CSV table of N, CA and C in Angstrom, one decimal:
chain,number,residue,atom,x,y,z
A,13,THR,N,88.3,85.0,-126.8
A,13,THR,CA,88.0,85.3,-128.2
A,13,THR,C,89.3,85.3,-129.0
A,14,PHE,N,89.1,85.0,-130.3
A,14,PHE,CA,90.3,84.9,-131.2
A,14,PHE,C,90.6,86.3,-131.8
A,15,ILE,N,89.7,87.2,-131.7
A,15,ILE,CA,89.9,88.5,-132.3
A,15,ILE,C,90.5,89.5,-131.4
A,16,LYS,N,91.6,90.1,-131.9
A,16,LYS,CA,92.3,91.1,-131.0
A,16,LYS,C,92.1,92.5,-131.5
A,17,ASP,N,91.4,92.7,-132.6
A,17,ASP,CA,91.1,94.0,-133.2
A,17,ASP,C,90.1,94.7,-132.3
A,18,LEU,N,90.5,95.8,-131.8
A,18,LEU,CA,89.7,96.6,-130.9
A,18,LEU,C,88.4,97.1,-131.6
A,19,ASN,N,88.5,97.4,-132.9
A,19,ASN,CA,87.3,97.9,-133.6
A,19,ASN,C,86.2,96.8,-133.6
A,20,ILE,N,86.6,95.6,-133.8
A,20,ILE,CA,85.7,94.4,-133.9
A,20,ILE,C,85.1,94.2,-132.5
A,21,ILE,N,86.0,94.2,-131.5
A,21,ILE,CA,85.5,94.0,-130.1
A,21,ILE,C,84.6,95.1,-129.7
A,22,ASN,N,84.9,96.4,-130.0
A,22,ASN,CA,84.0,97.5,-129.7
A,22,ASN,C,82.6,97.4,-130.4
A,23,LEU,N,82.7,97.0,-131.7
A,23,LEU,CA,81.5,96.8,-132.5
A,23,LEU,C,80.6,95.6,-131.9
A,24,GLN,N,81.3,94.5,-131.5
A,24,GLN,CA,80.6,93.4,-130.8
A,24,GLN,C,79.9,93.9,-129.6
A,25,ASN,N,80.6,94.6,-128.7
A,25,ASN,CA,80.1,95.1,-127.5
A,25,ASN,C,78.9,96.0,-127.7
A,26,GLU,N,79.0,96.9,-128.7
A,26,GLU,CA,77.9,97.8,-129.0
A,26,GLU,C,76.7,97.0,-129.5
A,27,ILE,N,76.9,96.0,-130.3
A,27,ILE,CA,75.7,95.2,-130.8
A,27,ILE,C,75.1,94.5,-129.7
A,28,LEU,N,75.9,93.8,-128.8
A,28,LEU,CA,75.3,93.1,-127.7
A,28,LEU,C,74.6,94.0,-126.7
A,29,ASP,N,75.1,95.2,-126.5
A,29,ASP,CA,74.4,96.1,-125.7
A,29,ASP,C,73.1,96.6,-126.2
A,30,LYS,N,73.0,96.8,-127.6
A,30,LYS,CA,71.8,97.1,-128.2
A,30,LYS,C,70.8,96.0,-128.1
A,31,ILE,N,71.3,94.8,-128.3
A,31,ILE,CA,70.4,93.6,-128.2
A,31,ILE,C,69.8,93.5,-126.8
A,32,LYS,N,70.7,93.7,-125.8
A,32,LYS,CA,70.2,93.7,-124.4
A,32,LYS,C,69.2,94.8,-124.1
A,33,GLU,N,69.5,96.0,-124.7
A,33,GLU,CA,68.6,97.1,-124.4
A,33,GLU,C,67.2,96.9,-125.1
A,34,LYS,N,67.2,96.3,-126.3
A,34,LYS,CA,65.9,96.2,-127.0
A,34,LYS,C,65.2,94.9,-126.7
A,35,THR,N,65.9,93.8,-126.3
A,35,THR,CA,65.2,92.5,-126.1
A,35,THR,C,65.4,91.9,-124.7
A,36,LEU,N,66.4,92.5,-123.9
A,36,LEU,CA,66.8,91.9,-122.6
A,36,LEU,C,67.5,90.6,-122.7
A,37,ILE,N,68.0,90.2,-123.9
A,37,ILE,CA,68.7,89.0,-124.1
A,37,ILE,C,70.2,89.3,-124.0
A,38,THR,N,70.9,88.5,-123.2
A,38,THR,CA,72.3,88.5,-123.2
A,38,THR,C,72.9,87.2,-123.5
A,39,PHE,N,74.0,87.2,-124.1
A,39,PHE,CA,74.7,85.9,-124.6
A,39,PHE,C,76.0,85.7,-123.8
A,40,ASN,N,75.9,84.7,-122.9
A,40,ASN,CA,77.1,84.4,-122.1
A,40,ASN,C,77.7,83.1,-122.5
A,41,ASP,N,77.3,82.6,-123.6
A,41,ASP,CA,77.8,81.3,-124.1
A,41,ASP,C,79.2,81.5,-124.7
A,42,GLU,N,80.1,80.6,-124.2
A,42,GLU,CA,81.5,80.7,-124.6
A,42,GLU,C,81.7,80.6,-126.1
A,43,HIS,N,81.0,79.6,-126.7
A,43,HIS,CA,81.1,79.4,-128.1
A,43,HIS,C,80.6,80.6,-128.9
A,44,PHE,N,79.5,81.1,-128.6
A,44,PHE,CA,79.0,82.3,-129.2
A,44,PHE,C,80.0,83.5,-129.2
A,45,ASN,N,80.6,83.7,-128.0
A,45,ASN,CA,81.5,84.8,-127.9
A,45,ASN,C,82.8,84.6,-128.6
A,46,LYS,N,83.1,83.4,-129.0
A,46,LYS,CA,84.2,83.1,-129.9
A,46,LYS,C,83.9,83.3,-131.4
A,47,VAL,N,82.7,82.9,-131.7
A,47,VAL,CA,82.2,82.9,-133.1
A,47,VAL,C,81.7,84.2,-133.6
A,48,PHE,N,81.0,84.9,-132.8
A,48,PHE,CA,80.3,86.1,-133.2
A,48,PHE,C,81.3,87.2,-133.7
A,49,PRO,N,82.4,87.4,-133.0
A,49,PRO,CA,83.4,88.4,-133.5
A,49,PRO,C,84.0,87.9,-134.9
A,50,LEU,N,84.1,86.7,-135.1
A,50,LEU,CA,84.6,86.2,-136.4
A,50,LEU,C,83.6,86.5,-137.5
A,51,TYR,N,82.3,86.2,-137.2
A,51,TYR,CA,81.2,86.6,-138.1
A,51,TYR,C,81.3,88.1,-138.5
A,52,LEU,N,81.5,88.9,-137.5
A,52,LEU,CA,81.6,90.4,-137.7
A,52,LEU,C,82.8,90.7,-138.6
A,53,LYS,N,83.9,90.1,-138.2
A,53,LYS,CA,85.2,90.4,-139.0
A,53,LYS,C,85.0,90.0,-140.4
A,54,TYR,N,84.6,88.8,-140.7
A,54,TYR,CA,84.5,88.4,-142.1
A,54,TYR,C,83.4,89.1,-142.8
A,55,THR,N,82.3,89.5,-142.2
A,55,THR,CA,81.3,90.3,-142.8
A,55,THR,C,81.9,91.7,-143.2
A,56,LEU,N,82.6,92.3,-142.3
A,56,LEU,CA,83.2,93.6,-142.7
A,56,LEU,C,84.3,93.5,-143.8
A,57,ILE,N,85.0,92.4,-143.8
A,57,ILE,CA,86.0,92.1,-144.9
A,57,ILE,C,85.2,92.0,-146.2
A,58,ARG,N,84.2,91.2,-146.2
A,58,ARG,CA,83.4,91.0,-147.5
A,58,ARG,C,82.7,92.3,-147.9
A,59,GLN,N,82.3,93.1,-146.9
A,59,GLN,CA,81.7,94.4,-147.3
A,59,GLN,C,82.7,95.3,-147.9
A,60,LYS,N,83.9,95.4,-147.3
A,60,LYS,CA,85.0,96.3,-147.7
A,60,LYS,C,85.4,96.0,-149.2
A,61,TYR,N,85.4,94.7,-149.6
A,61,TYR,CA,85.9,94.4,-150.9
A,61,TYR,C,84.7,94.0,-151.9
A,62,GLY,N,83.5,94.3,-151.4
A,62,GLY,CA,82.4,94.0,-152.3
A,62,GLY,C,82.1,92.6,-152.6
A,63,GLU,N,82.5,91.7,-151.8
A,63,GLU,CA,82.3,90.3,-152.0
A,63,GLU,C,80.9,90.0,-151.4
A,64,LYS,N,80.2,89.1,-152.1
A,64,LYS,CA,78.8,88.7,-151.7
A,64,LYS,C,78.8,87.2,-151.4
A,65,ILE,N,78.0,86.9,-150.4
A,65,ILE,CA,77.7,85.5,-150.1
A,65,ILE,C,76.3,85.3,-150.6
A,66,ARG,N,76.0,84.1,-151.1
A,66,ARG,CA,74.6,83.9,-151.6
A,66,ARG,C,73.9,82.8,-150.8
A,67,THR,N,72.7,83.1,-150.4
A,67,THR,CA,71.9,82.1,-149.7
A,67,THR,C,70.5,82.2,-150.1
A,68,PRO,N,69.8,81.1,-150.5
A,68,PRO,CA,68.4,81.2,-150.9
A,68,PRO,C,67.4,81.3,-149.7
A,69,LEU,N,67.9,81.3,-148.5
A,69,LEU,CA,67.1,81.1,-147.3
A,69,LEU,C,66.4,82.5,-146.9
A,70,TYR,N,66.9,83.6,-147.4
A,70,TYR,CA,66.4,84.9,-146.9
A,70,TYR,C,64.9,85.0,-146.8
A,71,GLU,N,64.3,84.7,-147.9
A,71,GLU,CA,62.8,84.9,-148.0
A,71,GLU,C,62.1,84.3,-146.8
A,72,ASP,N,62.4,83.1,-146.5
A,72,ASP,CA,61.7,82.3,-145.4
A,72,ASP,C,62.2,82.5,-144.0
A,73,ILE,N,63.5,82.8,-143.9
A,73,ILE,CA,64.1,82.8,-142.6
A,73,ILE,C,63.5,83.9,-141.7
A,74,GLN,N,63.1,85.0,-142.3
A,74,GLN,CA,62.6,86.1,-141.5
A,74,GLN,C,61.3,85.7,-140.8
A,75,TYR,N,60.5,84.8,-141.4
A,75,TYR,CA,59.3,84.4,-140.9
A,75,TYR,C,59.4,83.1,-140.0
A,76,ASP,N,60.4,82.3,-140.4
A,76,ASP,CA,60.6,81.0,-139.6
A,76,ASP,C,61.3,81.3,-138.3
A,77,TYR,N,62.1,82.3,-138.2
A,77,TYR,CA,62.9,82.5,-137.0
A,77,TYR,C,62.9,84.1,-136.7
A,78,PRO,N,61.7,84.6,-136.4
A,78,PRO,CA,61.6,86.0,-136.2
A,78,PRO,C,62.4,86.7,-135.1
A,79,LEU,N,62.6,86.0,-134.0
A,79,LEU,CA,63.5,86.6,-133.0
A,79,LEU,C,64.9,86.7,-133.5
A,80,ALA,N,65.5,85.6,-134.0
A,80,ALA,CA,66.8,85.6,-134.5
A,80,ALA,C,67.0,86.6,-135.6
A,81,TYR,N,66.0,86.7,-136.5
A,81,TYR,CA,66.0,87.7,-137.6
A,81,TYR,C,66.0,89.1,-137.0
A,82,TYR,N,65.3,89.4,-136.0
A,82,TYR,CA,65.2,90.7,-135.4
A,82,TYR,C,66.6,91.0,-134.8
A,83,LEU,N,67.3,90.0,-134.2
A,83,LEU,CA,68.6,90.3,-133.6
A,83,LEU,C,69.6,90.6,-134.8
A,84,ALA,N,69.5,89.8,-135.9
A,84,ALA,CA,70.3,90.1,-137.0
A,84,ALA,C,70.1,91.5,-137.6
A,85,GLN,N,68.9,92.0,-137.6
A,85,GLN,CA,68.6,93.3,-138.0
A,85,GLN,C,69.3,94.4,-137.1
A,86,ILE,N,69.4,94.1,-135.9
A,86,ILE,CA,70.1,95.0,-134.9
A,86,ILE,C,71.6,95.0,-135.4
A,87,VAL,N,72.1,93.8,-135.7
A,87,VAL,CA,73.5,93.8,-136.1
A,87,VAL,C,73.7,94.6,-137.4
A,88,SER,N,72.8,94.4,-138.4
A,88,SER,CA,72.8,95.2,-139.6
A,88,SER,C,72.8,96.7,-139.4
A,89,GLN,N,71.9,97.1,-138.6
A,89,GLN,CA,71.7,98.6,-138.3
A,89,GLN,C,73.0,99.1,-137.7
A,90,THR,N,73.6,98.4,-136.8
A,90,THR,CA,74.8,98.9,-136.1
A,90,THR,C,76.0,98.9,-137.0
A,91,ILE,N,76.1,97.9,-137.9
A,91,ILE,CA,77.2,97.9,-138.9
A,91,ILE,C,77.0,99.1,-139.8
A,92,LYS,N,75.7,99.3,-140.3
A,92,LYS,CA,75.5,100.4,-141.2
A,92,LYS,C,75.8,101.7,-140.5
A,93,LYS,N,75.5,101.9,-139.3
A,93,LYS,CA,75.9,103.1,-138.5
A,93,LYS,C,77.4,103.4,-138.6
A,94,HIS,N,78.2,102.3,-138.5
A,94,HIS,CA,79.6,102.5,-138.4
A,94,HIS,C,80.3,102.6,-139.8
A,95,THR,N,79.7,101.8,-140.8
A,95,THR,CA,80.4,101.8,-142.1
A,95,THR,C,79.7,102.6,-143.1
A,96,LYS,N,78.5,103.1,-142.8
A,96,LYS,CA,77.7,103.9,-143.8
A,96,LYS,C,77.2,103.0,-144.9
A,97,THR,N,77.4,101.7,-144.8
A,97,THR,CA,76.9,100.8,-145.9
A,97,THR,C,76.2,99.6,-145.2
A,98,GLY,N,75.0,99.3,-145.6
A,98,GLY,CA,74.3,98.2,-145.1
A,98,GLY,C,74.9,96.9,-145.5
A,99,ILE,N,74.5,95.8,-144.8
A,99,ILE,CA,75.0,94.5,-145.2
A,99,ILE,C,73.9,93.8,-146.0
A,100,SER,N,74.3,92.8,-146.8
A,100,SER,CA,73.4,92.2,-147.8
A,100,SER,C,72.4,91.3,-147.0
A,101,ARG,N,71.3,91.0,-147.7
A,101,ARG,CA,70.3,90.1,-147.1
A,101,ARG,C,70.9,88.7,-146.8
A,102,SER,N,71.8,88.3,-147.5
A,102,SER,CA,72.5,87.0,-147.2
A,102,SER,C,73.3,87.1,-146.0
A,103,GLU,N,73.9,88.2,-145.7
A,103,GLU,CA,74.7,88.4,-144.5
A,103,GLU,C,73.7,88.4,-143.3
A,104,ILE,N,72.6,89.1,-143.5
A,104,ILE,CA,71.6,89.1,-142.4
A,104,ILE,C,71.1,87.7,-142.1
A,105,THR,N,70.9,86.9,-143.2
A,105,THR,CA,70.6,85.5,-143.0
A,105,THR,C,71.6,84.7,-142.3
A,106,ASN,N,72.9,85.0,-142.6
A,106,ASN,CA,74.0,84.4,-141.9
A,106,ASN,C,73.9,84.6,-140.4
A,107,PHE,N,73.7,85.9,-140.0
A,107,PHE,CA,73.6,86.2,-138.6
A,107,PHE,C,72.4,85.6,-137.9
A,108,THR,N,71.3,85.6,-138.7
A,108,THR,CA,70.0,85.0,-138.2
A,108,THR,C,70.3,83.5,-137.8
A,109,ILE,N,71.0,82.8,-138.7
A,109,ILE,CA,71.3,81.4,-138.4
A,109,ILE,C,72.1,81.3,-137.2
A,110,LEU,N,73.1,82.1,-137.0
A,110,LEU,CA,74.0,82.1,-135.8
A,110,LEU,C,73.2,82.3,-134.6
A,111,PHE,N,72.3,83.4,-134.5
A,111,PHE,CA,71.5,83.6,-133.4
A,111,PHE,C,70.5,82.5,-133.1
A,112,ASN,N,69.9,82.0,-134.1
A,112,ASN,CA,68.9,80.9,-133.9
A,112,ASN,C,69.6,79.7,-133.4
A,113,ASN,N,70.7,79.3,-133.9
A,113,ASN,CA,71.5,78.1,-133.4
A,113,ASN,C,71.9,78.3,-131.9
A,114,THR,N,72.3,79.5,-131.6
A,114,THR,CA,72.7,79.8,-130.2
A,114,THR,C,71.5,79.7,-129.3
A,115,ILE,N,70.4,80.3,-129.6
A,115,ILE,CA,69.3,80.3,-128.8
A,115,ILE,C,68.7,78.9,-128.6
A,116,ASN,N,68.6,78.2,-129.7
A,116,ASN,CA,68.0,76.9,-129.7
A,116,ASN,C,68.9,75.7,-129.4
A,117,ASN,N,70.1,76.0,-129.1
A,117,ASN,CA,71.0,74.9,-128.7
A,117,ASN,C,70.4,74.0,-127.7
A,118,LYS,N,70.5,72.7,-127.8
A,118,LYS,CA,69.9,71.8,-126.9
A,118,LYS,C,70.2,72.0,-125.5
A,119,LYS,N,71.4,72.4,-125.2
A,119,LYS,CA,71.7,72.6,-123.7
A,119,LYS,C,71.0,73.7,-123.1
A,120,TYR,N,70.3,74.6,-123.9
A,120,TYR,CA,69.5,75.7,-123.3
A,120,TYR,C,68.0,75.3,-123.1
A,121,ARG,N,67.6,74.2,-123.6
A,121,ARG,CA,66.2,73.8,-123.5
A,121,ARG,C,65.8,73.6,-122.1
A,122,SER,N,64.5,73.9,-121.8
A,122,SER,CA,64.0,73.7,-120.5
A,122,SER,C,62.5,73.2,-120.7
A,123,ARG,N,62.1,72.5,-119.6
A,123,ARG,CA,60.7,72.0,-119.7
A,123,ARG,C,59.7,72.9,-119.0
A,124,HIS,N,60.2,73.9,-118.3
A,124,HIS,CA,59.4,74.9,-117.6
A,124,HIS,C,59.1,76.1,-118.6
A,125,ILE,N,57.9,76.2,-119.0
A,125,ILE,CA,57.5,77.2,-120.0
A,125,ILE,C,56.3,77.9,-119.6
A,126,ARG,N,56.1,79.1,-120.2
A,126,ARG,CA,54.8,79.8,-120.1
A,126,ARG,C,54.5,80.5,-121.4
A,127,TYR,N,53.3,80.7,-121.7
A,127,TYR,CA,52.9,81.4,-123.0
A,127,TYR,C,53.2,82.9,-122.9
A,128,VAL,N,53.6,83.4,-124.1
A,128,VAL,CA,53.8,84.9,-124.2
A,128,VAL,C,53.1,85.3,-125.5
A,129,PHE,N,52.5,86.5,-125.5
A,129,PHE,CA,51.9,87.0,-126.6
A,129,PHE,C,52.9,87.2,-127.8
A,130,SER,N,52.5,86.7,-129.0
A,130,SER,CA,53.4,86.8,-130.1
A,130,SER,C,52.8,87.9,-131.1
A,131,THR,N,53.7,88.8,-131.5
A,131,THR,CA,53.3,89.8,-132.5
A,131,THR,C,53.9,89.5,-133.8
A,132,PHE,N,54.6,88.4,-134.0
A,132,PHE,CA,55.3,88.0,-135.2
A,132,PHE,C,54.3,87.3,-136.1
A,133,PRO,N,54.4,87.5,-137.4
A,133,PRO,CA,53.5,86.7,-138.3
A,133,PRO,C,54.0,85.3,-138.4
A,134,ARG,N,53.0,84.4,-138.8
A,134,ARG,CA,53.2,83.0,-139.0
A,134,ARG,C,53.7,82.2,-137.8
A,135,THR,N,53.5,82.7,-136.6
A,135,THR,CA,53.8,81.9,-135.4
A,135,THR,C,52.5,81.8,-134.7
A,136,GLN,N,52.1,80.6,-134.4
A,136,GLN,CA,50.8,80.3,-133.7
A,136,GLN,C,51.0,80.4,-132.2
A,137,ASN,N,52.0,79.9,-131.7
A,137,ASN,CA,52.3,79.9,-130.2
A,137,ASN,C,53.7,80.4,-130.0
A,138,CYS,N,53.8,81.1,-129.0
A,138,CYS,CA,55.2,81.6,-128.6
A,138,CYS,C,55.4,81.3,-127.1
A,139,ILE,N,56.5,80.7,-126.9
A,139,ILE,CA,56.8,80.3,-125.5
A,139,ILE,C,58.1,81.0,-125.0
A,140,ILE,N,58.3,81.1,-123.8
A,140,ILE,CA,59.5,81.6,-123.2
A,140,ILE,C,60.0,80.7,-122.1
A,141,SER,N,61.2,80.3,-122.2
A,141,SER,CA,61.7,79.4,-121.2
A,141,SER,C,62.2,80.1,-120.0
A,142,THR,N,62.0,79.6,-118.8
A,142,THR,CA,62.4,80.2,-117.6
A,142,THR,C,63.7,79.6,-117.0
A,143,LYS,N,64.2,78.5,-117.5
A,143,LYS,CA,65.4,77.9,-117.0
A,143,LYS,C,66.4,77.7,-118.1
A,144,TYR,N,67.5,78.5,-118.2
A,144,TYR,CA,68.5,78.4,-119.2
A,144,TYR,C,69.8,78.4,-118.4
A,145,SER,N,70.8,77.6,-118.9
A,145,SER,CA,72.0,77.5,-118.2
A,145,SER,C,73.0,78.6,-118.4
A,146,GLU,N,73.1,79.1,-119.7
A,146,GLU,CA,74.1,80.1,-120.0
A,146,GLU,C,73.6,81.4,-120.6
A,147,LEU,N,72.3,81.4,-120.9
A,147,LEU,CA,71.8,82.7,-121.4
A,147,LEU,C,71.2,83.3,-120.1
A,148,SER,N,71.7,84.5,-119.8
A,148,SER,CA,71.3,85.1,-118.5
A,148,SER,C,69.9,85.7,-118.5
A,149,VAL,N,69.4,86.0,-119.6
A,149,VAL,CA,68.0,86.5,-119.7
A,149,VAL,C,67.2,85.6,-120.7
A,150,THR,N,66.0,85.3,-120.3
A,150,THR,CA,65.3,84.3,-121.1
A,150,THR,C,65.0,84.7,-122.5
A,151,PRO,N,65.5,84.0,-123.5
A,151,PRO,CA,65.1,84.3,-124.9
A,151,PRO,C,63.8,83.7,-125.3
A,152,VAL,N,63.2,84.1,-126.3
A,152,VAL,CA,62.0,83.6,-126.8
A,152,VAL,C,62.2,82.5,-127.8
A,153,ILE,N,61.5,81.4,-127.7
A,153,ILE,CA,61.6,80.3,-128.6
A,153,ILE,C,60.2,80.1,-129.3
A,154,PHE,N,60.2,80.0,-130.6
A,154,PHE,CA,58.9,79.9,-131.3
A,154,PHE,C,58.6,78.4,-131.7
A,155,ILE,N,57.4,78.0,-131.5
A,155,ILE,CA,57.0,76.7,-132.0
A,155,ILE,C,55.7,76.9,-132.8
A,156,SER,N,55.4,75.9,-133.6
A,156,SER,CA,54.3,76.1,-134.6
A,156,SER,C,53.0,75.6,-134.1
A,157,ASN,N,52.9,74.8,-133.1
A,157,ASN,CA,51.6,74.4,-132.6
A,157,ASN,C,51.6,73.9,-131.2
A,158,SER,N,50.5,73.8,-130.6
A,158,SER,CA,50.4,73.4,-129.2
A,158,SER,C,50.7,72.0,-128.9
A,159,LYS,N,50.7,71.1,-130.0
A,159,LYS,CA,51.1,69.7,-129.8
A,159,LYS,C,52.5,69.6,-129.4
A,160,LYS,N,53.3,70.4,-130.1
A,160,LYS,CA,54.8,70.5,-129.7
A,160,LYS,C,55.0,70.9,-128.3
A,161,LEU,N,54.2,71.9,-127.9
A,161,LEU,CA,54.3,72.4,-126.5
A,161,LEU,C,54.0,71.2,-125.5
A,162,ARG,N,53.0,70.4,-125.7
A,162,ARG,CA,52.7,69.3,-124.8
A,162,ARG,C,53.9,68.3,-124.8
A,163,GLN,N,54.5,68.1,-125.9
A,163,GLN,CA,55.6,67.2,-126.0
A,163,GLN,C,56.8,67.6,-125.2
A,164,THR,N,57.0,68.9,-125.0
A,164,THR,CA,58.2,69.4,-124.3
A,164,THR,C,58.0,69.4,-122.8
A,165,GLU,N,56.8,69.3,-122.3
A,165,GLU,CA,56.5,69.3,-120.9
A,165,GLU,C,57.0,68.1,-120.2
């Protein structure tokens, strides 16, 4: 990791522990472990100085990528616990994109799948992969219809 600040490292570890506790997902990807602390560092800097990033994706991203959005909410809650100030919707969107890209990275895809009950809105089918190379616990991947499922087999 490029970050040497113990506060950022401790925050990262606490967030990843909460994610593991709530979802059983762990991230052992080298790229993620380099980028995630940078996202945290720059988010905290923007928060400290009142800088805002703007993204129009917030409204749809919570429905399009519910698992990644849920992980980003865990990040937001943990940061709020430490700083007493919540992060903006655009920052949550930023973390959602990071988690989604990490989970859906092509090298993690697998053809061995099974259906899982989905409680998230706007998702018709939910699958969970059983073979991933660097994620040690199987994350959930959402698809919009069963035709896509047949194409991945």
